[in-house]
Coordinates of C-alpha atoms in Angstrom, one line a residue:
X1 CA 0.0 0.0 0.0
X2 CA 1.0 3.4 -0.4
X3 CA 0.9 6.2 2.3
X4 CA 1.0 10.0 1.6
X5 CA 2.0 13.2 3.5
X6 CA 2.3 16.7 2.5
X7 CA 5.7 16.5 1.8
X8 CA 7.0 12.2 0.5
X9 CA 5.0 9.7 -0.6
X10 CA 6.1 6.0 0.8
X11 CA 5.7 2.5 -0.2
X12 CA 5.4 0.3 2.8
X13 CA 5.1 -3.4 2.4
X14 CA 1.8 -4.9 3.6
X15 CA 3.0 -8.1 5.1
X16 CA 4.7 -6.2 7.3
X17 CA 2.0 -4.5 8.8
X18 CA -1.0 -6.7 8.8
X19 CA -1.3 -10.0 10.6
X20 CA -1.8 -13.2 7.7
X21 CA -3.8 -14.4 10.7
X22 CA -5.1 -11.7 12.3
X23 CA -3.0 -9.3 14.3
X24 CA -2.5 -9.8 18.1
X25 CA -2.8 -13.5 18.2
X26 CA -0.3 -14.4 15.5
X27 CA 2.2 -15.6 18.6
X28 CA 0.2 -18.2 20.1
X29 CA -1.0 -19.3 16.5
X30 CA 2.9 -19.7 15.4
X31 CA 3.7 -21.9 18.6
X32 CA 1.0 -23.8 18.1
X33 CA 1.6 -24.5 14.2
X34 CA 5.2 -25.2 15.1
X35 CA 4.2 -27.8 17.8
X36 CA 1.9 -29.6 15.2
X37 CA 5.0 -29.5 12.5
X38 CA 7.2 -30.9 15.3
X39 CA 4.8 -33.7 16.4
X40 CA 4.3 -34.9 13.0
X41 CA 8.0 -34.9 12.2
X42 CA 8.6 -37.2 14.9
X43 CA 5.4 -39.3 14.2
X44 CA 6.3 -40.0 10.3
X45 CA 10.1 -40.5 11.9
X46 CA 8.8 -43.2 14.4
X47 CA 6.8 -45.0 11.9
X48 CA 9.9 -44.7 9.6
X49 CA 11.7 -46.2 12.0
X50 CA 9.4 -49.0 12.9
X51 CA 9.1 -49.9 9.2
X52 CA 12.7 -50.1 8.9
X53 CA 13.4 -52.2 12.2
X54 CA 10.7 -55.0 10.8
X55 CA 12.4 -54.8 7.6
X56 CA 15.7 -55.8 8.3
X57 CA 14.5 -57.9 11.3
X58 CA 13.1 -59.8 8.3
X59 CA 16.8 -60.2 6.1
X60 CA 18.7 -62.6 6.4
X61 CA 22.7 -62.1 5.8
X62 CA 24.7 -65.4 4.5
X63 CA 28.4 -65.3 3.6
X64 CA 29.2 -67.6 0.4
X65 CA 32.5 -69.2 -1.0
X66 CA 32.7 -71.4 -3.8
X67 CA 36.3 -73.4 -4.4
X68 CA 37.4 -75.5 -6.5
X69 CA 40.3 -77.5 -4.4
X70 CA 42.3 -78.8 -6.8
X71 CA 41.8 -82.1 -5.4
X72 CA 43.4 -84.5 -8.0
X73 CA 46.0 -87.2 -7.0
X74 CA 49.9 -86.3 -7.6
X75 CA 49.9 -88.8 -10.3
X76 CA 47.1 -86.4 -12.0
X77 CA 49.4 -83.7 -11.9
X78 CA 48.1 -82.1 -8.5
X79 CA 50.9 -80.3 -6.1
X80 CA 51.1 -80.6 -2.5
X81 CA 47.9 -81.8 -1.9
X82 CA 47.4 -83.0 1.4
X83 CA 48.9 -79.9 2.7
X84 CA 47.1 -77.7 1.3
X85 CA 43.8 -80.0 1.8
X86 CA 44.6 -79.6 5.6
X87 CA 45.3 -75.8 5.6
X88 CA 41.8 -75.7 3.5
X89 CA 40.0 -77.4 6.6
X90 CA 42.0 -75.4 8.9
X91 CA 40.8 -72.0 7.2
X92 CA 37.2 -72.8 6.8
X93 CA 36.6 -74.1 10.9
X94 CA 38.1 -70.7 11.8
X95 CA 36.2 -68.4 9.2
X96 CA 32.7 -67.0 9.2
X97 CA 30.8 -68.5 6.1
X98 CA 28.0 -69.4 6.6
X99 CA 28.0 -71.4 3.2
X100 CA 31.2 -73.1 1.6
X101 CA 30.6 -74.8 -1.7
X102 CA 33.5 -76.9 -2.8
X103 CA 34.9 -78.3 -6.2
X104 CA 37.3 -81.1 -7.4
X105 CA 37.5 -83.0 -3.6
X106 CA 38.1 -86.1 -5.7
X107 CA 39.4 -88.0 -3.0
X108 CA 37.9 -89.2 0.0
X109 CA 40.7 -89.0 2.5
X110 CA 40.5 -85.2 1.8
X111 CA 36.7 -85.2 2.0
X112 CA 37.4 -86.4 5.3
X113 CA 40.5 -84.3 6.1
X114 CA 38.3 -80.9 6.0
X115 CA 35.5 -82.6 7.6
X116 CA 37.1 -83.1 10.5
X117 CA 38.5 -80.0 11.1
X118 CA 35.5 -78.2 11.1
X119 CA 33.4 -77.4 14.3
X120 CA 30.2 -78.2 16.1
X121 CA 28.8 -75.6 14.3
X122 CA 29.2 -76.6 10.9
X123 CA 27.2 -79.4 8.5
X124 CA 29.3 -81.2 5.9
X125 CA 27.5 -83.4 3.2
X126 CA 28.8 -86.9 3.5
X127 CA 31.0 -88.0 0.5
X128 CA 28.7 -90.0 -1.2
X129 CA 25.9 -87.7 -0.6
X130 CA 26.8 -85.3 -3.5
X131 CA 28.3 -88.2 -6.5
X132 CA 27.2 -91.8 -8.0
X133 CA 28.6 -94.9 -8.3
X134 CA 32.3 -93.9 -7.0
X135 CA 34.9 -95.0 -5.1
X136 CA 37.2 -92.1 -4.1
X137 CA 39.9 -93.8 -2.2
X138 CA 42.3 -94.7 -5.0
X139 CA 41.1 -92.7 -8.2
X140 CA 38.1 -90.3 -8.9
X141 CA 36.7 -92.1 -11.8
X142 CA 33.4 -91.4 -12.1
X143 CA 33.6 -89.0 -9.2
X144 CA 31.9 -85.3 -8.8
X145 CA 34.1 -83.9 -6.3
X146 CA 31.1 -82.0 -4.9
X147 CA 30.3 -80.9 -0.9
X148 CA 28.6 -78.2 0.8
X149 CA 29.7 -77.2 3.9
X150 CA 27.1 -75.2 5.7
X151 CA 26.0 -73.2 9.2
X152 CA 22.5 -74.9 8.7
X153 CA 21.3 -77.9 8.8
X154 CA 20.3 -79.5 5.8
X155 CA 16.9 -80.4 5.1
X156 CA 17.4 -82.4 2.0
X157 CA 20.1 -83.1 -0.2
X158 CA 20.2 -84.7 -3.6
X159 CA 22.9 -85.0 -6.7
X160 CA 21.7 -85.8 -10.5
X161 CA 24.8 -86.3 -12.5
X162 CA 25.1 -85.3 -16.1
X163 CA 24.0 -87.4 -18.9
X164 CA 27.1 -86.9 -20.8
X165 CA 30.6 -86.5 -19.4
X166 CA 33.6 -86.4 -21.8
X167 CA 34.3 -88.3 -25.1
X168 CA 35.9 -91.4 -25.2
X169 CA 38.5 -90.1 -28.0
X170 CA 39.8 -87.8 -25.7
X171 CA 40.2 -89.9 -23.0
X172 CA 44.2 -89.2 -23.2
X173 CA 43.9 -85.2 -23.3
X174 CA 41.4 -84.4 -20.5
X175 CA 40.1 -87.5 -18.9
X176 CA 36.6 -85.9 -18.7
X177 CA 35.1 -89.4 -20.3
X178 CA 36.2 -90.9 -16.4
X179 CA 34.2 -88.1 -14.5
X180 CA 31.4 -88.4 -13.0
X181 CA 30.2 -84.5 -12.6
X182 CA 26.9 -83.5 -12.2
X183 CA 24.8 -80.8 -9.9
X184 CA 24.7 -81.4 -6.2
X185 CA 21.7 -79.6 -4.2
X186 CA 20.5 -79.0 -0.2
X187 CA 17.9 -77.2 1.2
X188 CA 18.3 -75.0 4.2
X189 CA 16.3 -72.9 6.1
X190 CA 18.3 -69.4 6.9
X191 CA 15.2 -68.7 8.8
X192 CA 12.0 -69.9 10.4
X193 CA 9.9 -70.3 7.1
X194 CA 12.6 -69.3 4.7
X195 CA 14.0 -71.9 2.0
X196 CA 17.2 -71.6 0.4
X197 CA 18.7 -74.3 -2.4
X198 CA 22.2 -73.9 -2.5
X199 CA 23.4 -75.6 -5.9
X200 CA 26.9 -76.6 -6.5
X201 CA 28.3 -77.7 -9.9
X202 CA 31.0 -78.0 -12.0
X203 CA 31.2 -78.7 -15.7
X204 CA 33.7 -80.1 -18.6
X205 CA 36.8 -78.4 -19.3
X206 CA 38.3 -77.2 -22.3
X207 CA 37.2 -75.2 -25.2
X208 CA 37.0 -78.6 -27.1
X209 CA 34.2 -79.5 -25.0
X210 CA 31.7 -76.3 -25.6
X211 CA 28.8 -78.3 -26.4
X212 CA 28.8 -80.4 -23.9
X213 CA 29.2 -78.1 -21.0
X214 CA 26.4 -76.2 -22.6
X215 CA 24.2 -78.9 -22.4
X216 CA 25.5 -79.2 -19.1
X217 CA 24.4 -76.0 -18.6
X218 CA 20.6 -76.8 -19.8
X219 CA 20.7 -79.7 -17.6
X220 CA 22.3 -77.3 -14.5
X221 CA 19.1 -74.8 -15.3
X222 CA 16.4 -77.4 -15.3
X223 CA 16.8 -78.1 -11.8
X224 CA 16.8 -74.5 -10.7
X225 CA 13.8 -74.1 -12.7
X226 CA 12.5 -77.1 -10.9
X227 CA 13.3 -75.5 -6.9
X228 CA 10.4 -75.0 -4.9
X229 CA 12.6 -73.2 -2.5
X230 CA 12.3 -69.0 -1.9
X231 CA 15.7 -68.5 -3.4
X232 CA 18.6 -70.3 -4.9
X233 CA 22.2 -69.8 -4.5
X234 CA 24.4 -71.2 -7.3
X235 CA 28.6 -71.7 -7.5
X236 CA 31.4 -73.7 -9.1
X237 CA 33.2 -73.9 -11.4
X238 CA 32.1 -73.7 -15.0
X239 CA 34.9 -73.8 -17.1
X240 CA 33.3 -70.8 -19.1
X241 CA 34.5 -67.4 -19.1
X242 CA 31.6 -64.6 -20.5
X243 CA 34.3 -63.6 -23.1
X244 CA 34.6 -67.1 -25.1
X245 CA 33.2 -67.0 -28.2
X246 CA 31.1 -70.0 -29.5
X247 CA 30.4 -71.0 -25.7
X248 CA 27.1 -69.9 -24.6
X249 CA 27.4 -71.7 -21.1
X250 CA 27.4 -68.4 -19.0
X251 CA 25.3 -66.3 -20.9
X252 CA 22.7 -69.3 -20.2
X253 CA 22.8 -69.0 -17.0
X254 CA 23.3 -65.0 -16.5
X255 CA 19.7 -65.4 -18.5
X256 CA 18.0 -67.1 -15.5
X257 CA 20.3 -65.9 -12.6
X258 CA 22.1 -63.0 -11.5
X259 CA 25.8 -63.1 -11.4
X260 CA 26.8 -61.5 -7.7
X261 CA 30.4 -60.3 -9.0
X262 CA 28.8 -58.6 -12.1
X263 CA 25.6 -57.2 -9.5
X264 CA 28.5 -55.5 -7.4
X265 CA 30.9 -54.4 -10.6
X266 CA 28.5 -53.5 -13.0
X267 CA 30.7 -53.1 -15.9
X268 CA 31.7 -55.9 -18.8
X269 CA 34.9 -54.3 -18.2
X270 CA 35.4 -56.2 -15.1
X271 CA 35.6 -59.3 -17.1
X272 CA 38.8 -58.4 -18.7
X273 CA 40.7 -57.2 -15.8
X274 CA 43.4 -59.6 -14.5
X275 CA 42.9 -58.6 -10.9
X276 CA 39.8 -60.4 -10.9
X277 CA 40.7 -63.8 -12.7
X278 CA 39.8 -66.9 -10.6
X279 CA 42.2 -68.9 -12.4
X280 CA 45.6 -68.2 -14.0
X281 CA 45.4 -65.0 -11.3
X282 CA 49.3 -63.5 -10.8
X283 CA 49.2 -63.7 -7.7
X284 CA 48.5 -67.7 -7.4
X285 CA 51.9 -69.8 -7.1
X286 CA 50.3 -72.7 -9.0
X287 CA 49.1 -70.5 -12.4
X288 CA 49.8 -67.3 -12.1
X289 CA 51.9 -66.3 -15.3
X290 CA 51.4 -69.9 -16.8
X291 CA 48.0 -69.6 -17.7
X292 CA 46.0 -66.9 -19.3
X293 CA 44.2 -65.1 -16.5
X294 CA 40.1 -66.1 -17.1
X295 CA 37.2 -66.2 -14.9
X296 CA 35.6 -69.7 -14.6
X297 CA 34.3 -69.6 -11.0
X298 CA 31.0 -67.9 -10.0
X299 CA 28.2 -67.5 -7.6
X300 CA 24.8 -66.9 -9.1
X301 CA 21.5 -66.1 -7.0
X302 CA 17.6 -65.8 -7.9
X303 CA 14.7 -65.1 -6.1
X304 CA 12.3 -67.9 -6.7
X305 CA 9.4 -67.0 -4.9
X306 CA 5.8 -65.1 -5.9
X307 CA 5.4 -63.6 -2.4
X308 CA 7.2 -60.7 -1.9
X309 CA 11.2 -60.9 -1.6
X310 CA 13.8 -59.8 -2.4
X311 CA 17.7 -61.2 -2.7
X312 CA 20.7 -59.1 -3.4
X313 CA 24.4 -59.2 -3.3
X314 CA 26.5 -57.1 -0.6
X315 CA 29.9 -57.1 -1.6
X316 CA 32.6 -59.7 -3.4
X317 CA 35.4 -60.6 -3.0
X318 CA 38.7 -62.6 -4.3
X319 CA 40.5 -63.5 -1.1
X320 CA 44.1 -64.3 -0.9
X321 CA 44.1 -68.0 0.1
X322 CA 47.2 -69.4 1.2
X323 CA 49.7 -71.3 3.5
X324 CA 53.4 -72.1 4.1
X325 CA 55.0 -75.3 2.6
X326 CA 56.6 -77.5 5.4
X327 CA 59.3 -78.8 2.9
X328 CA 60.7 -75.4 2.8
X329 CA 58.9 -72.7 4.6
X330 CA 57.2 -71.1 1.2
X331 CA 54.2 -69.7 1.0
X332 CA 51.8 -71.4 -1.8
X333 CA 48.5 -70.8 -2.8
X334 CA 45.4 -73.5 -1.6
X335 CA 44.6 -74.0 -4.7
X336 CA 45.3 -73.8 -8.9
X337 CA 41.8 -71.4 -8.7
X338 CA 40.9 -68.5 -6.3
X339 CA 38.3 -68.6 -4.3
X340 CA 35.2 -66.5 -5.0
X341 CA 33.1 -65.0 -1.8
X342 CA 30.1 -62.7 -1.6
X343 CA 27.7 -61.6 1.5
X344 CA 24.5 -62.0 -0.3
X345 CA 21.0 -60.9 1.8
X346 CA 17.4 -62.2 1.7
X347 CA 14.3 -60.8 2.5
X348 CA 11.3 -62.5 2.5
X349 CA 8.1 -60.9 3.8
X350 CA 6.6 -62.5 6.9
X351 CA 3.4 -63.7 7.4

């Protein structure tokens, strides 16, 4: 408004003259209005935090390996074997996974070696448990290697081997025609009324063998399909890096599951860098700058459920496994492979 004298004429601004609400009580009205905001701040913050508390009193956090041990005999070319299988059982009864999937324990004295290092704590599927028709004490023919070690118990376990293994006409060059490798499966329950199949595999090697392993593959994905669990966790070793060309076998299974080291990287990058090789990495005393660094070990995950959940990977991680050599105080690595790890979480809604 404007207000005029005989000698200047002045603009004064309304607002600061007249009350929005009225003049004399605009005060009380403004501690009032404040104590509303306030109350309804922490209101929305307590049911904020209630929601949240439910939430995660709802997920469940499991910390996954997956290793193949290297577990052939020293006539098959394996080094320092028992050593290493001890220092394997010696690592896993003092670590925190909750979920250990190994690969390549051939042999049932070192099935038995890491069994019985492990704790009260820990389940271990018996040898025969996870393979068919094998005898494990003097060779692995027709073997799987496969075992689950686990912090639950297991409500069922099962192994369906493949129906083709290697060819007999190249029986001298990979010996896969002798194996006996298939997909090895439990059931746990993380939680009261929460299912989890953990899947553990491992397919044919070399690039020779493409079409078999992706068959392997099919045969790998018809029994996740089939899981009437609320999740699945799969690892191994798959002898199929993302970048081969004219081998499908990953990109099969990246079609029905999600990888956990691509969920955390996000970039096909990734794939190429040698940091992150599981086998032929620099840093292993076995392959490191003898074999081209690949990726051939994974863990996958799905949510397999039509209630509402949710599954999601937290970190990974390529630990440093290793130990010292009695014979003469060196350190090797526990394996020809590294290790693979993640800290994956589930949620699954209560009822």
């Amino acid at each position: 408004m404007i207000e005029t004298s005989e000698n200047m004429t002045t603009f004064v601004d309304v607002s600061d003259q007249q009350p929005l609400f009225g003049g004399k009580t605009r005060g009380k009205c403004s501690k009032t209005c404040l104590s509303i905001v306030v109350l309804g701040v922490l209101v929305f913050v307590g049911i904020m935090m209630a929601g949240y508390s439910m939430y995660w009193n709802d997920v469940v956090g499991v910390r996954v390996m997956s290793l193949n041990t290297w577990g052939m005999p020293h006539s098959m070319s394996s080094e320092d074997k028992e050593e290493r299988m001890t220092a394997i059982g010696k690592l896993l009864s003092q670590s925190e996974y909750d979920i250990v999937m190994l690969e390549e324990l051939w042999m049932r004295p070192d099935h038995d070696t890491i069994k019985k290092s492990l704790g009260p704590e820990y389940y271990m599927t018996e040898y025969d448990d996870l393979t068919t028709s094998c005898d494990g004490k003097i060779w692995p023919w027709g073997c799987s290697g496969l075992a689950v070690i686990s912090k639950f118990p297991f409500q069922q376990k099962n192994f369906s081997r493949f129906s083709q293994q290697g060819t007999f006409g190249q029986i001298f060059s990979d010996g896969e025609y002798f194996a006996g490798k298939g997909v090895g499966k439990v059931t746990l329950s993380p939680k009261p009324g929460m299912l989890l199949d953990v899947v553990v595999t491992h397919t044919i090697s070399e690039d020779s063998n493409a079409q078999i392993r992706e068959g392997q593959a099919d045969e790998l994905l018809a029994h996740v399909k089939k899981s009437s669990a609320d999740f699945v966790i799969l690892g191994g070793d798959f002898n199929a890096s993302p970048m081969m060309e004219g081998d499908k076998t990953y990109h099969k299974i990246k079609e029905v599951m999600t990888d956990a080291f691509q969920e955390i990287m996000a970039s096909i990058k990734a794939w190429l860098d040698p940091e992150y090789a599981t086998f032929g990495h620099l840093r292993n005393t076995y392959t490191g700058g003898k074999k081209d660094p690949t990726i051939y070990d994974y863990i996958f995950h799905k949510r397999n459920t039509e209630e509402p959940a949710m599954i999601w990977t937290k970190w990974f991680f390529l630990p440093f496994l290793n130990t010292i050599r009695s014979m003469d105080n060196s350190t090797i690595s526990l394996s020809d492979h590294e290790a693979v790890t993640s800290h994956i979480y589930l949620w699954k809604q209560a009822k």
